[in-house]
Amino acid sequence: MPHFAANRLGGQSVLAFGLKLWGAVASFGLNWLIARHFGPAGSGEFGIALTTLTITSYCVLAGLDTIVVRSVAGDLAEHKTGDARGVVKTVATAVAIAGPLVAATLYVFRQPLATHILHQPEMATMLGIMIWAVVPLTLQRIASAALRASGNVMLSQVIDGPAGTTLAAVGLAVGIAAGVAQSILLPAGLYLTGVLAGSAIGWLAFRRISHGWAAPVPLAVVPLIVAGLPILLSNLSQLFTEWYTTVSLGAHWPVEVVGQYRAAWQFVMLAGLVQLAMEVIIGPRIAAAARIGDTDGIARTARRMVGLVLVLAAPLFIVIFAAPGFLLGIFGPRFVGGALALQILGVGQLVRLASGPLGVILVMTGNQRWVLVYAGSAVVLCVGFALWLIPLYGAAGAAAATAAAIIGRNLIAIAVVHFVLRINLFRKPAA
């Protein structure tokens, strides 16, 4: 059986980590500028709008970006460039149709959405701006997935976040310096502009890279959507946790508390940066390894990934647990109230990183149906704990609900990978 090479994982992950770090710094900088200039209230409003945009974009994608990675990586491994181009064309066309329809619908109903679902009626105007980012954001994700699957991982990471977010952050900094950043609507408009730029760059890059591929093989979109549904539900379970706790917090507590919670999220996301970078590398590799049945190679790569992730993330976790107030103070003294929430979120994130790339393994090996099990369990845990804890404990309660959902979903996923796929992630096979 062919051996699944993983010895270059560390070197490529360093490059991917550098690009992810760029994106994280840009995102952190944008959120820091919003926090410092508009305060916890402005930070909270932008956070609610952004999480709503994100969960909407994933609904439009319907897991098809992951299907593109898995299918195109496999097709190119078998030199079927026409099939690969066909997948990209079919998915991009579907998303290009669905995106504007969803955005237009939400735009029409932006006031009821802001009032009755988000419990922030004053946010209707901001939603009316940011919701249109669904169109370029989803197309950007498809372009990034196609580039990633074709071996252009670094380029895919440049257009999937850093470029657009950097443009928005720089634009806001200039606006603040010029004294024209008087409304929280400015960051919303700049974010939309940045995503438009990222999408355009991504598709121009894919057009150039795929120039020598064969003509696209016609494909039916329905089977691709069906295959993507379990992935969609998995993504939604993770995004739902962030979105639901954020919105629920805003419904029971002042929007300033939401801003503190969102600031805590920034540092937790930084802690998971290494894992995200490495998953970019190993996703196509696992898909290719699954085609040849190299489960031992998948396990070896996952173990190496966990070790590297924990080592690199350790310094930030130490500060998260020992001095959370110091970190949140970077956003301003009014954010320090989220210190306990940051520590609780840190526990959940640490468990997630130590568990390994469970979702990637299940999806890239074609076992996404099991994703439904742990995704549904995570949603139930999140809603149950949120309804109980958020009204009582605010940001700390939201963090506890999030941590419970993360820990629950990872424990179930570990069991599925170990007992169903027979992949032992935590012990080397006997020689």
JSON list of N, CA, C and O in Angstrom, two decimals, residues 100-123:
[
{"chain": "A", "resi": 100, "resn": "PRO", "atom": "N", "xyz": [-27.02, 35.98, -4.19]},
{"chain": "A", "resi": 100, "resn": "PRO", "atom": "CA", "xyz": [-27.82, 37.20, -4.34]},
{"chain": "A", "resi": 100, "resn": "PRO", "atom": "C", "xyz": [-29.27, 37.03, -3.90]},
{"chain": "A", "resi": 100, "resn": "PRO", "atom": "O", "xyz": [-29.88, 37.96, -3.36]},
{"chain": "A", "resi": 101, "resn": "LEU", "atom": "N", "xyz": [-29.85, 35.83, -4.12]},
{"chain": "A", "resi": 101, "resn": "LEU", "atom": "CA", "xyz": [-31.23, 35.61, -3.70]},
{"chain": "A", "resi": 101, "resn": "LEU", "atom": "C", "xyz": [-31.37, 35.69, -2.19]},
{"chain": "A", "resi": 101, "resn": "LEU", "atom": "O", "xyz": [-32.29, 36.32, -1.66]},
{"chain": "A", "resi": 102, "resn": "VAL", "atom": "N", "xyz": [-30.43, 35.06, -1.47]},
{"chain": "A", "resi": 102, "resn": "VAL", "atom": "CA", "xyz": [-30.47, 35.10, -0.02]},
{"chain": "A", "resi": 102, "resn": "VAL", "atom": "C", "xyz": [-30.21, 36.50, 0.49]},
{"chain": "A", "resi": 102, "resn": "VAL", "atom": "O", "xyz": [-30.90, 37.00, 1.40]},
{"chain": "A", "resi": 103, "resn": "ALA", "atom": "N", "xyz": [-29.21, 37.18, -0.07]},
{"chain": "A", "resi": 103, "resn": "ALA", "atom": "CA", "xyz": [-28.88, 38.53, 0.36]},
{"chain": "A", "resi": 103, "resn": "ALA", "atom": "C", "xyz": [-30.05, 39.48, 0.15]},
{"chain": "A", "resi": 103, "resn": "ALA", "atom": "O", "xyz": [-30.37, 40.30, 1.04]},
{"chain": "A", "resi": 104, "resn": "ALA", "atom": "N", "xyz": [-30.70, 39.39, -1.01]},
{"chain": "A", "resi": 104, "resn": "ALA", "atom": "CA", "xyz": [-31.84, 40.28, -1.29]},
{"chain": "A", "resi": 104, "resn": "ALA", "atom": "C", "xyz": [-32.99, 40.02, -0.33]},
{"chain": "A", "resi": 104, "resn": "ALA", "atom": "O", "xyz": [-33.65, 40.95, 0.14]},
{"chain": "A", "resi": 105, "resn": "THR", "atom": "N", "xyz": [-33.24, 38.75, -0.03]},
{"chain": "A", "resi": 105, "resn": "THR", "atom": "CA", "xyz": [-34.32, 38.41, 0.90]},
{"chain": "A", "resi": 105, "resn": "THR", "atom": "C", "xyz": [-34.05, 38.98, 2.29]},
{"chain": "A", "resi": 105, "resn": "THR", "atom": "O", "xyz": [-34.94, 39.58, 2.92]},
{"chain": "A", "resi": 106, "resn": "LEU", "atom": "N", "xyz": [-32.84, 38.79, 2.78]},
{"chain": "A", "resi": 106, "resn": "LEU", "atom": "CA", "xyz": [-32.50, 39.30, 4.10]},
{"chain": "A", "resi": 106, "resn": "LEU", "atom": "C", "xyz": [-32.49, 40.83, 4.13]},
{"chain": "A", "resi": 106, "resn": "LEU", "atom": "O", "xyz": [-32.83, 41.43, 5.15]},
{"chain": "A", "resi": 107, "resn": "TYR", "atom": "N", "xyz": [-32.13, 41.44, 3.01]},
{"chain": "A", "resi": 107, "resn": "TYR", "atom": "CA", "xyz": [-32.14, 42.90, 2.96]},
{"chain": "A", "resi": 107, "resn": "TYR", "atom": "C", "xyz": [-33.57, 43.42, 3.11]},
{"chain": "A", "resi": 107, "resn": "TYR", "atom": "O", "xyz": [-33.82, 44.39, 3.83]},
{"chain": "A", "resi": 108, "resn": "VAL", "atom": "N", "xyz": [-34.50, 42.77, 2.43]},
{"chain": "A", "resi": 108, "resn": "VAL", "atom": "CA", "xyz": [-35.90, 43.20, 2.50]},
{"chain": "A", "resi": 108, "resn": "VAL", "atom": "C", "xyz": [-36.42, 43.06, 3.94]},
{"chain": "A", "resi": 108, "resn": "VAL", "atom": "O", "xyz": [-37.18, 43.92, 4.43]},
{"chain": "A", "resi": 109, "resn": "PHE", "atom": "N", "xyz": [-36.01, 42.00, 4.62]},
{"chain": "A", "resi": 109, "resn": "PHE", "atom": "CA", "xyz": [-36.51, 41.74, 5.97]},
{"chain": "A", "resi": 109, "resn": "PHE", "atom": "C", "xyz": [-35.50, 42.12, 7.06]},
{"chain": "A", "resi": 109, "resn": "PHE", "atom": "O", "xyz": [-35.52, 41.56, 8.15]},
{"chain": "A", "resi": 110, "resn": "ARG", "atom": "N", "xyz": [-34.62, 43.07, 6.76]},
{"chain": "A", "resi": 110, "resn": "ARG", "atom": "CA", "xyz": [-33.57, 43.42, 7.71]},
{"chain": "A", "resi": 110, "resn": "ARG", "atom": "C", "xyz": [-34.11, 44.00, 9.01]},
{"chain": "A", "resi": 110, "resn": "ARG", "atom": "O", "xyz": [-33.57, 43.74, 10.09]},
{"chain": "A", "resi": 111, "resn": "GLN", "atom": "N", "xyz": [-35.18, 44.78, 8.95]},
{"chain": "A", "resi": 111, "resn": "GLN", "atom": "CA", "xyz": [-35.72, 45.36, 10.18]},
{"chain": "A", "resi": 111, "resn": "GLN", "atom": "C", "xyz": [-36.34, 44.31, 11.09]},
{"chain": "A", "resi": 111, "resn": "GLN", "atom": "O", "xyz": [-36.04, 44.27, 12.30]},
{"chain": "A", "resi": 112, "resn": "PRO", "atom": "N", "xyz": [-37.21, 43.42, 10.59]},
{"chain": "A", "resi": 112, "resn": "PRO", "atom": "CA", "xyz": [-37.70, 42.34, 11.46]},
{"chain": "A", "resi": 112, "resn": "PRO", "atom": "C", "xyz": [-36.59, 41.44, 11.98]},
{"chain": "A", "resi": 112, "resn": "PRO", "atom": "O", "xyz": [-36.65, 40.98, 13.12]},
{"chain": "A", "resi": 113, "resn": "LEU", "atom": "N", "xyz": [-35.58, 41.19, 11.15]},
{"chain": "A", "resi": 113, "resn": "LEU", "atom": "CA", "xyz": [-34.45, 40.37, 11.59]},
{"chain": "A", "resi": 113, "resn": "LEU", "atom": "C", "xyz": [-33.73, 41.02, 12.76]},
{"chain": "A", "resi": 113, "resn": "LEU", "atom": "O", "xyz": [-33.43, 40.37, 13.77]},
{"chain": "A", "resi": 114, "resn": "ALA", "atom": "N", "xyz": [-33.45, 42.31, 12.62]},
{"chain": "A", "resi": 114, "resn": "ALA", "atom": "CA", "xyz": [-32.74, 43.03, 13.68]},
{"chain": "A", "resi": 114, "resn": "ALA", "atom": "C", "xyz": [-33.59, 43.13, 14.95]},
{"chain": "A", "resi": 114, "resn": "ALA", "atom": "O", "xyz": [-33.07, 43.03, 16.07]},
{"chain": "A", "resi": 115, "resn": "THR", "atom": "N", "xyz": [-34.90, 43.30, 14.79]},
{"chain": "A", "resi": 115, "resn": "THR", "atom": "CA", "xyz": [-35.77, 43.53, 15.95]},
{"chain": "A", "resi": 115, "resn": "THR", "atom": "C", "xyz": [-36.15, 42.25, 16.67]},
{"chain": "A", "resi": 115, "resn": "THR", "atom": "O", "xyz": [-36.06, 42.17, 17.91]},
{"chain": "A", "resi": 116, "resn": "HIS", "atom": "N", "xyz": [-36.59, 41.25, 15.92]},
{"chain": "A", "resi": 116, "resn": "HIS", "atom": "CA", "xyz": [-37.20, 40.08, 16.55]},
{"chain": "A", "resi": 116, "resn": "HIS", "atom": "C", "xyz": [-36.25, 38.89, 16.73]},
{"chain": "A", "resi": 116, "resn": "HIS", "atom": "O", "xyz": [-36.52, 38.01, 17.55]},
{"chain": "A", "resi": 117, "resn": "ILE", "atom": "N", "xyz": [-35.17, 38.85, 15.96]},
{"chain": "A", "resi": 117, "resn": "ILE", "atom": "CA", "xyz": [-34.23, 37.72, 16.09]},
{"chain": "A", "resi": 117, "resn": "ILE", "atom": "C", "xyz": [-32.95, 38.16, 16.80]},
{"chain": "A", "resi": 117, "resn": "ILE", "atom": "O", "xyz": [-32.49, 37.50, 17.72]},
{"chain": "A", "resi": 118, "resn": "LEU", "atom": "N", "xyz": [-32.39, 39.29, 16.36]},
{"chain": "A", "resi": 118, "resn": "LEU", "atom": "CA", "xyz": [-31.16, 39.77, 16.97]},
{"chain": "A", "resi": 118, "resn": "LEU", "atom": "C", "xyz": [-31.40, 40.63, 18.21]},
{"chain": "A", "resi": 118, "resn": "LEU", "atom": "O", "xyz": [-30.47, 40.90, 18.97]},
{"chain": "A", "resi": 119, "resn": "HIS", "atom": "N", "xyz": [-32.65, 41.07, 18.39]},
{"chain": "A", "resi": 119, "resn": "HIS", "atom": "CA", "xyz": [-33.03, 41.91, 19.54]},
{"chain": "A", "resi": 119, "resn": "HIS", "atom": "C", "xyz": [-32.22, 43.20, 19.59]},
{"chain": "A", "resi": 119, "resn": "HIS", "atom": "O", "xyz": [-31.96, 43.73, 20.66]},
{"chain": "A", "resi": 120, "resn": "GLN", "atom": "N", "xyz": [-31.84, 43.70, 18.42]},
{"chain": "A", "resi": 120, "resn": "GLN", "atom": "CA", "xyz": [-31.08, 44.95, 18.31]},
{"chain": "A", "resi": 120, "resn": "GLN", "atom": "C", "xyz": [-31.67, 45.75, 17.15]},
{"chain": "A", "resi": 120, "resn": "GLN", "atom": "O", "xyz": [-31.11, 45.81, 16.06]},
{"chain": "A", "resi": 121, "resn": "PRO", "atom": "N", "xyz": [-32.85, 46.39, 17.34]},
{"chain": "A", "resi": 121, "resn": "PRO", "atom": "CA", "xyz": [-33.52, 47.08, 16.22]},
{"chain": "A", "resi": 121, "resn": "PRO", "atom": "C", "xyz": [-32.69, 48.16, 15.56]},
{"chain": "A", "resi": 121, "resn": "PRO", "atom": "O", "xyz": [-32.85, 48.45, 14.37]},
{"chain": "A", "resi": 122, "resn": "GLU", "atom": "N", "xyz": [-31.76, 48.76, 16.32]},
{"chain": "A", "resi": 122, "resn": "GLU", "atom": "CA", "xyz": [-30.94, 49.83, 15.76]},
{"chain": "A", "resi": 122, "resn": "GLU", "atom": "C", "xyz": [-29.90, 49.31, 14.78]},
{"chain": "A", "resi": 122, "resn": "GLU", "atom": "O", "xyz": [-29.22, 50.10, 14.10]},
{"chain": "A", "resi": 123, "resn": "MET", "atom": "N", "xyz": [-29.77, 47.98, 14.66]},
{"chain": "A", "resi": 123, "resn": "MET", "atom": "CA", "xyz": [-28.76, 47.40, 13.78]},
{"chain": "A", "resi": 123, "resn": "MET", "atom": "C", "xyz": [-29.25, 47.15, 12.36]},
{"chain": "A", "resi": 123, "resn": "MET", "atom": "O", "xyz": [-28.51, 46.63, 11.52]}
]
